Coordinates of C-alpha atoms and ligand atoms in Angstrom, one line a residue:
M219 CA -10.7 -54.6 8.0
L220 CA -7.4 -55.1 6.3
A221 CA -8.8 -53.7 3.0
R222 CA -9.9 -50.5 4.6
I223 CA -6.6 -50.1 6.4
V224 CA -4.7 -50.6 3.2
I225 CA -6.9 -48.3 1.1
G226 CA -7.0 -45.6 3.8
L227 CA -3.3 -45.6 4.3
A228 CA -2.5 -45.8 0.6
V229 CA -4.7 -42.8 -0.2
S230 CA -3.3 -40.8 2.7
L231 CA 0.3 -41.5 1.8
I232 CA -0.1 -40.6 -1.8
C233 CA -1.9 -37.3 -0.9
F234 CA 0.5 -36.4 1.9
A235 CA 3.4 -37.0 -0.5
I236 CA 1.9 -34.8 -3.3
A237 CA 1.0 -32.0 -0.8
G238 CA 4.3 -32.3 1.0
R239 CA 6.3 -32.0 -2.2
R240 CA 4.3 -29.0 -3.2
F241 CA 4.8 -27.2 0.1
F242 CA 8.6 -28.0 0.0
W243 CA 8.7 -26.6 -3.5
L244 CA 6.8 -23.5 -2.5
S245 CA 9.0 -22.8 0.5
K246 CA 12.1 -23.0 -1.8
L247 CA 10.4 -20.7 -4.3
I248 CA 9.6 -18.1 -1.6
R249 CA 13.1 -18.3 -0.2
T250 CA 14.5 -17.2 -3.5
G251 CA 13.3 -13.7 -2.7
Q252 CA 15.7 -10.9 -1.6
N253 CA 16.4 -10.3 2.1
A254 CA 13.5 -8.6 3.9
N255 CA 13.8 -6.2 6.8
R256 CA 12.0 -8.5 9.2
P257 CA 14.0 -9.1 12.4
W258 CA 12.6 -12.2 14.0
S259 CA 14.5 -12.1 17.2
G260 CA 14.0 -10.2 20.4
I261 CA 11.2 -10.4 23.0
R262 CA 9.4 -7.3 21.7
R263 CA 9.1 -8.7 18.1
A264 CA 8.0 -12.1 19.4
K265 CA 5.4 -10.4 21.6
E266 CA 4.1 -8.4 18.7
A267 CA 3.9 -11.5 16.5
V268 CA 2.0 -13.5 19.2
T269 CA -0.4 -10.6 19.8
A270 CA -1.1 -10.4 16.0
E271 CA -1.8 -14.1 15.9
V272 CA -4.2 -13.9 18.8
I273 CA -6.0 -10.8 17.4
E274 CA -6.0 -11.4 13.7
V275 CA -5.8 -15.1 13.2
A276 CA -7.5 -16.5 16.3
G277 CA -9.8 -13.5 16.9
Q278 CA -10.4 -12.9 13.1
K279 CA -10.5 -9.1 14.0
K280 CA -10.1 -7.8 10.4
L281 CA -12.6 -10.3 9.0
L282 CA -15.2 -9.5 11.6
K283 CA -15.3 -5.9 10.4
W284 CA -17.8 -7.3 7.9
T285 CA -20.2 -9.0 10.3
V286 CA -21.9 -11.7 8.3
P287 CA -19.0 -13.0 6.2
G288 CA -16.8 -12.5 9.2
L289 CA -18.8 -14.7 11.4
A290 CA -19.1 -17.3 8.7
H291 CA -15.3 -17.3 8.3
F292 CA -14.9 -17.3 12.1
F293 CA -16.9 -20.5 12.5
T294 CA -15.3 -22.2 9.4
M295 CA -11.8 -21.4 10.7
W296 CA -12.5 -22.6 14.2
G297 CA -14.5 -25.5 12.9
F298 CA -11.4 -26.7 11.0
T299 CA -9.3 -26.3 14.1
V300 CA -11.7 -28.1 16.5
L301 CA -12.5 -30.8 14.0
L302 CA -8.8 -31.8 13.8
T303 CA -9.7 -34.1 16.7
T304 CA -12.0 -36.0 14.4
I305 CA -9.0 -36.6 12.1
L306 CA -7.4 -38.6 15.0
E307 CA -10.7 -40.3 15.5
V308 CA -11.2 -41.3 11.9
Y309 CA -7.6 -42.7 11.5
G310 CA -8.1 -44.5 14.8
A311 CA -11.3 -46.0 13.5
L312 CA -9.4 -47.3 10.5
Y313 CA -7.5 -49.7 12.7
N314 CA -10.0 -50.3 15.5
R315 CA -13.8 -49.7 15.1
D316 CA -14.0 -48.8 18.8
F317 CA -10.9 -46.6 18.9
A318 CA -10.8 -44.1 21.8
I319 CA -8.1 -42.4 23.9
P320 CA -8.7 -40.1 26.8
F321 CA -10.8 -37.2 25.7
I322 CA -10.7 -38.1 22.0
G323 CA -13.6 -40.5 21.6
R324 CA -14.4 -40.4 25.3
A325 CA -15.3 -36.9 26.6
N326 CA -19.0 -36.4 25.8
W327 CA -18.6 -32.6 25.9
L328 CA -16.1 -33.0 23.0
A329 CA -18.7 -34.9 21.0
A330 CA -21.1 -32.0 21.5
V331 CA -18.4 -29.4 20.5
E332 CA -17.4 -31.4 17.4
D333 CA -21.0 -31.7 16.3
F334 CA -21.7 -28.0 17.0
F335 CA -18.8 -26.9 14.8
A336 CA -19.7 -29.4 12.1
V337 CA -23.2 -27.9 11.9
M338 CA -21.8 -24.3 12.1
V339 CA -19.4 -25.0 9.2
L340 CA -22.3 -26.3 7.1
V341 CA -24.3 -23.1 8.0
S342 CA -21.3 -21.0 7.1
L343 CA -21.0 -22.7 3.8
V344 CA -24.6 -21.8 3.0
V345 CA -23.9 -18.2 4.0
F346 CA -20.8 -18.1 1.8
S347 CA -22.7 -19.5 -1.1
V348 CA -25.5 -16.9 -0.8
I349 CA -22.9 -14.1 -0.6
R350 CA -21.2 -15.5 -3.7
I351 CA -24.4 -15.8 -5.7
K352 CA -25.7 -12.3 -4.6
N353 CA -22.3 -10.7 -5.4
A354 CA -21.5 -12.7 -8.5
P355 CA -19.4 -10.7 -11.1
S356 CA -22.0 -11.7 -13.7
R357 CA -24.6 -9.7 -11.8
K358 CA -22.5 -6.8 -10.4
D359 CA -19.6 -6.6 -12.8
R360 CA -16.8 -4.4 -11.3
A361 CA -18.9 -3.6 -8.2
S362 CA -18.5 -7.3 -7.2
R363 CA -15.5 -7.9 -4.9
F364 CA -15.1 -11.3 -6.6
Y365 CA -14.5 -9.6 -10.0
G366 CA -11.4 -11.3 -11.5
S367 CA -11.1 -13.9 -8.7
H368 CA -11.0 -17.6 -9.6
L369 CA -14.7 -18.4 -9.1
G370 CA -14.5 -22.1 -10.1
A371 CA -11.8 -22.9 -7.5
A372 CA -13.8 -21.1 -4.8
W373 CA -16.9 -23.2 -5.5
A374 CA -14.8 -26.3 -5.6
V375 CA -13.4 -25.4 -2.1
L376 CA -16.9 -24.9 -0.7
G377 CA -17.9 -28.2 -2.2
M378 CA -14.9 -30.0 -0.7
I379 CA -15.4 -28.6 2.8
S380 CA -19.1 -29.6 2.6
L381 CA -18.0 -33.2 1.7
V382 CA -15.6 -33.3 4.7
I383 CA -18.5 -32.4 7.0
I384 CA -21.1 -34.6 5.3
T385 CA -18.8 -37.7 5.2
L386 CA -18.0 -37.1 8.9
L387 CA -21.6 -36.9 10.0
V388 CA -22.6 -40.0 7.9
Y389 CA -19.9 -42.2 9.3
R390 CA -20.6 -41.1 12.8
G391 CA -24.3 -41.7 12.3
A392 CA -23.5 -45.2 11.0
Q393 CA -21.2 -45.9 13.9
I394 CA -24.0 -45.0 16.3
N395 CA -26.3 -47.5 14.5
T396 CA -23.7 -50.3 14.5
G397 CA -22.7 -49.8 18.1
H398 CA -19.2 -48.6 17.3
F399 CA -19.5 -44.9 18.1
P400 CA -16.9 -44.3 20.8
F401 CA -18.8 -41.6 22.7
I402 CA -21.2 -43.6 24.9
T403 CA -23.5 -42.9 27.9
D404 CA -21.3 -44.9 30.3
G405 CA -19.3 -48.1 30.7
V406 CA -18.1 -50.0 27.7
M407 CA -19.9 -50.1 24.4
Q408 CA -21.3 -53.5 23.5
S409 CA -22.1 -53.9 19.8
E410 CA -25.7 -55.2 19.6
T411 CA -27.6 -56.6 16.7
S412 CA -30.4 -54.1 16.8
V413 CA -30.0 -50.4 15.7
A414 CA -32.3 -49.3 18.6
A415 CA -30.2 -51.1 21.2
N416 CA -27.0 -49.5 19.8
Q417 CA -28.6 -46.0 19.7
A418 CA -29.7 -46.4 23.3
M419 CA -26.0 -46.9 24.4
T420 CA -24.7 -43.8 22.6
S421 CA -24.1 -40.5 24.1
P422 CA -26.9 -38.0 23.2
W423 CA -24.3 -35.2 23.2
A424 CA -23.4 -35.9 19.6
F425 CA -26.7 -34.3 18.6
A426 CA -26.1 -33.9 14.9
S427 CA -24.6 -37.4 14.5
Q428 CA -27.7 -38.7 16.3
I429 CA -30.0 -37.0 13.8
V430 CA -28.1 -38.6 10.9
A431 CA -28.2 -42.0 12.8
D432 CA -32.0 -41.7 13.0
W433 CA -32.1 -41.1 9.2
L434 CA -30.0 -44.2 8.6
A435 CA -31.6 -46.4 11.2
P436 CA -34.2 -48.0 8.8
L437 CA -31.3 -49.5 6.8
G438 CA -30.4 -51.9 9.6
V439 CA -27.1 -52.8 11.3
H440 CA -25.5 -54.6 8.3
T441 CA -26.0 -51.8 5.8
N442 CA -24.9 -49.3 8.4
A443 CA -21.7 -51.3 8.9
I444 CA -21.0 -51.0 5.2
L445 CA -21.8 -47.2 5.3
E446 CA -19.5 -46.9 8.3
A447 CA -16.5 -48.4 6.4
V448 CA -17.2 -46.6 3.2
F449 CA -17.7 -43.2 4.7
I450 CA -14.7 -43.5 7.0
L451 CA -12.6 -44.1 3.8
L452 CA -14.4 -41.3 2.0
N453 CA -13.8 -38.9 4.9
I454 CA -10.1 -39.7 4.8
G455 CA -10.1 -39.4 1.0
V456 CA -11.8 -36.0 1.0
I457 CA -9.6 -34.6 3.8
T458 CA -6.3 -35.7 2.2
G459 CA -7.6 -34.7 -1.3
F460 CA -8.5 -31.3 0.1
L461 CA -5.0 -31.0 1.4
V462 CA -3.6 -31.6 -2.1
F463 CA -6.1 -29.1 -3.6
V464 CA -5.3 -26.5 -1.0
S465 CA -1.6 -26.8 -1.7
Y466 CA -2.2 -25.9 -5.4
S467 CA -4.9 -23.2 -4.9
K468 CA -5.6 -19.8 -3.3
H469 CA -6.6 -21.7 -0.2
L470 CA -3.0 -21.9 0.6
H471 CA -3.9 -19.1 3.0
I472 CA -5.1 -21.8 5.5
F473 CA -1.4 -22.5 6.1
L474 CA 0.3 -19.3 5.0
A475 CA -1.9 -16.7 6.6
P476 CA -0.6 -17.3 10.2
L477 CA 3.0 -17.1 8.8
N478 CA 2.3 -13.9 6.8
V479 CA 0.6 -12.3 9.8
A480 CA 3.6 -13.2 12.0
F481 CA 6.1 -11.6 9.6
S482 CA 4.0 -8.6 8.8
R483 CA 5.2 -5.1 9.9
R484 CA 4.0 -4.0 13.3
P485 CA 2.2 -2.2 14.6
R486 CA 0.7 -1.7 11.1
A487 CA 2.1 -2.1 7.6
L488 CA 1.5 1.6 6.9
G489 CA 3.4 4.7 7.7
G490 CA 7.0 4.7 6.4
L491 CA 7.7 2.5 3.5
D492 CA 9.4 -0.8 4.2
K493 CA 12.5 -0.7 2.1
T494 CA 14.6 2.5 2.0
P495 CA 17.2 2.2 -0.7
D496 CA 20.7 3.7 0.0
M497 CA 20.7 6.7 -2.2
D498 CA 24.2 7.7 -1.4
M499 CA 25.8 8.0 -4.9
E500 CA 29.2 7.0 -3.6
N501 CA 27.8 3.5 -2.9
V502 CA 26.1 3.1 -6.3
T503 CA 27.7 0.6 -8.7
E504 CA 26.7 -0.6 -12.2
D505 CA 24.8 -3.5 -10.6
T506 CA 22.8 -1.4 -8.2
V507 CA 19.0 -1.8 -8.8
F508 CA 16.6 0.7 -7.3
G509 CA 13.2 -0.7 -6.7
V510 CA 11.7 -3.8 -8.4
G511 CA 11.8 -4.4 -12.1
K512 CA 11.6 -8.2 -12.2
I513 CA 9.9 -10.7 -10.0
E514 CA 13.2 -11.7 -8.5
D515 CA 13.8 -8.2 -7.1
F516 CA 11.0 -8.7 -4.6
T517 CA 11.8 -9.8 -1.0
W518 CA 10.8 -13.3 0.3
K519 CA 8.2 -11.5 2.4
Q520 CA 6.6 -10.0 -0.7
L521 CA 6.7 -13.4 -2.4
L522 CA 5.0 -14.8 0.7
D523 CA 2.4 -12.0 0.4
F524 CA 1.6 -13.0 -3.2
S525 CA 1.2 -16.7 -2.3
T526 CA -1.1 -15.9 0.7
C527 CA -3.7 -13.9 -1.2
T528 CA -7.2 -15.5 -0.8
E529 CA -8.7 -13.5 -3.7
C530 CA -11.4 -12.3 -1.2
G531 CA -11.5 -8.9 -2.9
R532 CA -11.8 -6.9 0.4
C533 CA -8.9 -4.7 -0.8
Q534 CA -10.5 -4.1 -4.1
S535 CA -13.8 -3.1 -2.6
V536 CA -12.2 -0.3 -0.5
C537 CA -9.7 0.9 -3.2
P538 CA -10.6 4.5 -4.3
A539 CA -8.9 4.0 -7.6
W540 CA -11.0 0.9 -8.4
N541 CA -14.2 2.5 -7.1
T542 CA -13.7 5.5 -9.4
G543 CA -13.4 3.4 -12.5
K544 CA -9.5 3.3 -12.7
P545 CA -7.9 0.1 -14.0
L546 CA -6.1 -0.6 -10.6
S547 CA -7.4 -3.3 -8.4
P548 CA -5.0 -4.2 -5.6
K549 CA -6.3 -7.8 -5.6
L550 CA -5.7 -8.2 -9.4
L551 CA -2.3 -6.6 -9.0
I552 CA -1.3 -9.1 -6.3
M553 CA -2.8 -12.0 -8.3
G554 CA -0.8 -10.9 -11.4
L555 CA 2.4 -10.8 -9.5
R556 CA 1.6 -14.3 -8.0
D557 CA 1.0 -15.7 -11.4
N558 CA 4.2 -14.3 -12.7
M559 CA 6.1 -15.7 -9.7
F560 CA 4.7 -19.2 -10.5
A561 CA 5.4 -18.8 -14.2
S562 CA 9.0 -17.7 -13.4
A563 CA 9.5 -20.5 -10.8
D564 CA 12.0 -22.5 -12.9
R565 CA 14.2 -19.5 -13.4
L566 CA 14.0 -18.4 -9.8
L567 CA 14.8 -21.8 -8.5
S568 CA 17.7 -22.4 -10.8
G569 CA 19.1 -18.9 -10.2
S570 CA 19.6 -18.5 -14.0
T571 CA 20.4 -15.1 -15.3
E572 CA 20.4 -16.1 -19.0
G573 CA 17.8 -15.2 -21.5
A574 CA 15.4 -12.3 -21.7
V575 CA 13.5 -11.7 -18.5
E576 CA 10.0 -10.2 -18.7
S577 CA 10.0 -6.8 -17.0
L578 CA 7.0 -6.4 -14.7
V579 CA 5.9 -3.1 -16.2
P580 CA 4.4 -3.1 -18.8
S581 CA 4.4 -6.9 -19.4
I582 CA 2.6 -8.0 -16.2
I583 CA 1.5 -4.7 -14.6
D584 CA 0.0 -2.1 -17.0
P585 CA 1.6 1.4 -16.4
D586 CA -2.0 2.8 -16.0
V587 CA -2.5 0.3 -13.2
L588 CA 0.7 1.2 -11.5
W589 CA 0.2 5.0 -11.7
S590 CA -3.5 4.9 -10.6
C591 CA -2.6 4.2 -6.9
T592 CA -3.0 7.1 -4.5
S593 CA -0.9 5.2 -1.9
C594 CA -3.8 5.7 0.6
G595 CA -3.1 2.3 2.2
A596 CA -6.8 1.3 2.5
C597 CA -6.0 -2.1 0.8
T598 CA -3.3 -2.9 3.3
E599 CA -5.5 -1.8 6.2
E600 CA -8.3 -4.0 5.0
C601 CA -6.5 -7.2 4.0
P602 CA -7.3 -10.0 6.5
V603 CA -3.9 -11.7 5.8
D604 CA -1.8 -8.6 6.1
I605 CA -0.6 -8.3 2.6
E606 CA 1.5 -5.1 2.0
H607 CA 0.3 -3.8 -1.3
V608 CA 1.7 -0.3 -1.0
D609 CA 5.3 -1.4 -0.6
A610 CA 5.1 -3.5 -3.7
I611 CA 3.5 -0.7 -5.8
I612 CA 6.1 1.9 -4.6
D613 CA 8.9 -0.6 -5.2
M614 CA 7.8 -1.0 -8.9
R615 CA 7.4 2.8 -9.3
R616 CA 11.0 3.3 -7.9
Y617 CA 12.3 1.1 -10.7
E618 CA 10.3 2.9 -13.3
V619 CA 11.3 6.3 -12.2
M620 CA 14.9 5.8 -11.1
M621 CA 16.1 3.0 -13.4
E622 CA 14.0 3.6 -16.6
S623 CA 12.9 7.2 -16.3
R624 CA 9.4 6.2 -17.2
F625 CA 6.5 8.0 -15.6
P626 CA 3.3 9.9 -16.7
S627 CA 3.9 13.4 -17.9
E628 CA 1.9 14.8 -15.0
A629 CA 4.2 13.1 -12.6
G630 CA 7.2 14.5 -14.5
L631 CA 5.9 18.0 -14.1
L632 CA 5.3 17.5 -10.3
L633 CA 8.8 16.1 -9.8
R634 CA 10.4 19.0 -11.7
N635 CA 8.4 21.5 -9.7
I636 CA 9.5 20.0 -6.4
E637 CA 13.1 19.9 -7.5
N638 CA 13.3 23.4 -9.0
Q639 CA 10.7 25.4 -7.0
G640 CA 10.4 23.4 -3.8
D641 CA 6.7 22.7 -4.1
P642 CA 4.5 20.4 -6.3
W643 CA 2.8 23.3 -8.2
G644 CA 6.0 25.2 -9.0
L645 CA 4.7 28.5 -7.4
G646 CA 7.9 29.3 -5.6
N647 CA 8.9 30.0 -2.0
S648 CA 8.0 33.7 -2.1
K649 CA 4.3 32.8 -2.2
R650 CA 4.5 30.8 1.0
T651 CA 3.6 33.7 3.2
E652 CA 0.7 35.2 1.2
W653 CA -1.9 33.4 3.4
L654 CA -0.7 35.6 6.4
S655 CA -2.4 38.7 4.8
A656 CA -5.9 37.1 5.7
L657 CA -5.0 37.3 9.5
D658 CA -5.5 40.3 11.7
F659 CA -2.5 39.5 13.9
E660 CA 1.2 39.1 13.3
V661 CA 2.8 35.7 12.8
P662 CA 6.6 35.8 13.3
I663 CA 8.7 34.4 10.4
I664 CA 11.7 32.7 11.9
E665 CA 14.9 33.7 10.3
D666 CA 17.5 31.9 12.4
T667 CA 17.0 30.2 15.7
I668 CA 13.6 30.1 17.4
P669 CA 13.3 33.0 19.9
E670 CA 12.6 32.3 23.6
D671 CA 9.1 33.8 23.5
I672 CA 7.9 31.5 20.7
E673 CA 6.7 28.1 22.0
Y674 CA 6.1 26.3 18.7
L675 CA 7.2 26.1 15.1
Y676 CA 4.2 25.7 12.8
W677 CA 5.1 23.6 9.8
V678 CA 2.5 24.8 7.3
G679 CA 3.3 22.5 4.4
C680 CA 2.9 23.1 0.6
A681 CA -0.9 22.7 0.4
G682 CA -1.4 24.9 3.5
S683 CA 0.8 27.6 2.1
L684 CA -0.1 27.5 -1.6
D685 CA -3.5 25.8 -2.3
E686 CA -6.7 27.9 -1.9
R687 CA -8.6 25.3 0.2
G688 CA -5.5 24.3 2.2
R689 CA -4.9 28.0 3.1
K690 CA -8.4 28.3 4.6
Q691 CA -7.6 25.4 7.0
V692 CA -4.2 26.9 7.9
E693 CA -5.8 30.3 8.6
S694 CA -8.3 28.7 10.9
T695 CA -5.7 26.8 12.7
A696 CA -3.6 29.9 13.2
R697 CA -6.6 31.8 14.5
M698 CA -7.4 29.0 17.0
L699 CA -3.8 29.0 18.3
H700 CA -3.8 32.8 18.6
R701 CA -7.0 32.8 20.5
A702 CA -5.8 30.0 22.8
G703 CA -2.7 32.1 23.6
V704 CA -0.3 29.8 22.0
T705 CA 2.8 31.5 20.6
F706 CA 4.1 30.2 17.3
G707 CA 6.1 31.1 14.3
I708 CA 6.6 29.8 10.7
L709 CA 9.6 29.3 8.4
G710 CA 7.9 31.1 5.5
P711 CA 10.2 31.0 2.4
R712 CA 12.7 28.8 4.2
E713 CA 10.2 26.0 4.4
A714 CA 10.3 23.5 1.4
C715 CA 8.4 20.5 0.2
T716 CA 8.9 17.5 2.5
G717 CA 9.4 15.4 -0.6
D718 CA 6.5 13.1 0.3
P719 CA 4.8 13.3 -3.1
A720 CA 8.2 12.5 -4.7
R721 CA 8.5 9.5 -2.5
R722 CA 5.0 8.2 -3.3
M723 CA 5.9 8.7 -7.0
G724 CA 8.9 6.4 -6.5
N725 CA 11.6 9.2 -6.7
E726 CA 13.3 8.2 -3.5
Y727 CA 16.4 10.2 -4.5
L728 CA 14.5 13.5 -4.7
F729 CA 12.7 12.7 -1.4
Q730 CA 15.9 12.1 0.4
E731 CA 17.4 15.3 -1.0
M732 CA 14.4 17.3 0.1
A733 CA 14.4 15.6 3.5
K734 CA 18.1 16.4 4.0
A735 CA 17.6 20.1 3.1
N736 CA 14.7 20.4 5.5
I737 CA 16.6 18.7 8.3
E738 CA 19.5 21.1 7.8
T739 CA 17.0 24.0 8.0
L740 CA 15.5 22.7 11.2
N741 CA 18.9 22.0 12.8
Ligands
SF4_16 S1 -3.1 2.2 -1.7 FE1 -3.5 2.2 -3.9 S2 -4.1 0.1 -4.3 FE2 -4.3 0.4 -2.1 S3 -6.4 1.1 -1.8 FE3 -5.2 3.0 -2.0 S4 -5.3 3.5 -4.2 FE4 -6.0 1.4 -4.0
SF4_17 S1 -4.8 -8.9 -1.1 FE1 -5.7 -9.4 0.8 S2 -7.7 -8.3 0.8 FE2 -6.9 -8.4 -1.3 S3 -7.9 -10.2 -2.2 FE3 -5.9 -10.8 -1.4 S4 -6.3 -11.5 0.6 FE4 -8.1 -10.4 0.0

């Protein structure tokens, strides 16, 4: 008895110390990031965070969009949560073979729930394995969502979770056969010398443990007693070893995902970009940095994003750039930034500014990768742990455009056209009313203030005014409004580009200039 207490505690203490040190180090590393615009106070913010935890973490809403892997993850996640009770049981059994406290080790329904989730986790692991084999990058190459993920580590995790459940069921089966399983039919468990007598006293609710007990029954009470002690120690060893493995692997998401979801932008991390730099030139100094050029320019929330990635590849599978053969994978981009964060850890933690610092583009992120993004946001929408890819991409583009003046020649042309002609194609304001000639009714062009008899101002936009296909849509909309009796007018040549393409390209300065000009017109 003393030996198993000493071994069990020694293994636990060593593993807790290693994992604890790693988590402390990680929290320090993440906190080296810049300030993030994440107010954490106020009832509204707290309500949003709690709602997100209930829907996305507890309810697994995003994961369940993909039914089969979603259900497998649902049962694994809830299995881990429910089976925390067995951790109390196993540590109790280390000291006292008949350990039980109210509910834990006594409530028969809990024995059934524990066994149900143990079985469901094993079934889920089989499902995960089949999915991984069917979608292996060696079979599907780029079409596999696991392309570029750490495959060995993923298999190691599946193996370790299996071992947690297998060691649990074996020591419970052995406990049943030795008369030391705390869940009993009624009264107080008396340890008998026969396996059959011990099994007769045990609660049948622990159905999976009973099956394992039947398999082990021919070994007799003595051998089962040895198995009980060995598998209790193995279960503790695997659980604490798994904790250490998790703290060093992509499975950090087990602990970081609830945090990342709590701090994510609400209602969704799409729409306006997160950080809006102050483009007032009066406030600019020599040290001002627009965007992100080095890993230390990211906020702590972005560093938390990189650490939380599970490498599931859901973002990659919905990315239009990746699916049309471009080099950009949002998953590989996040993994690249995470690797750079860990590689730069010493510098980040020491706050050193000496020596050459690797710039993210092109050293870590290839320019072709950065400029392949359409900023559609599908990756952010799909990510089950609420990583905000678009903000990171636009931040790096801002640095490239505004600090380095580096961008593809096509982007340069577009930005010049917006700046000089007020539209991305450089066609000029005079052409903004040409589409009106296709209509058989008059549309007023508003010169000054909107007259009383006009209900709405129709903002046509550059594509609607100047692009052939866009014009057809605008013409149809105008005809519908006219037929419905809605009175409306347009700004015509006074309308200018909203600056949205410039903003997506990272030219925040041009965007803000265009926005200011349009606001002035509208005022
Ligand atoms: S926002 Fe960019 S990276 Fe994300 S899915 Fe769209 S194209 Fe891909
Ligand atoms: S960024 Fe999100 S969706 Fe993409 S691989 Fe990582 S966890 Fe999965």
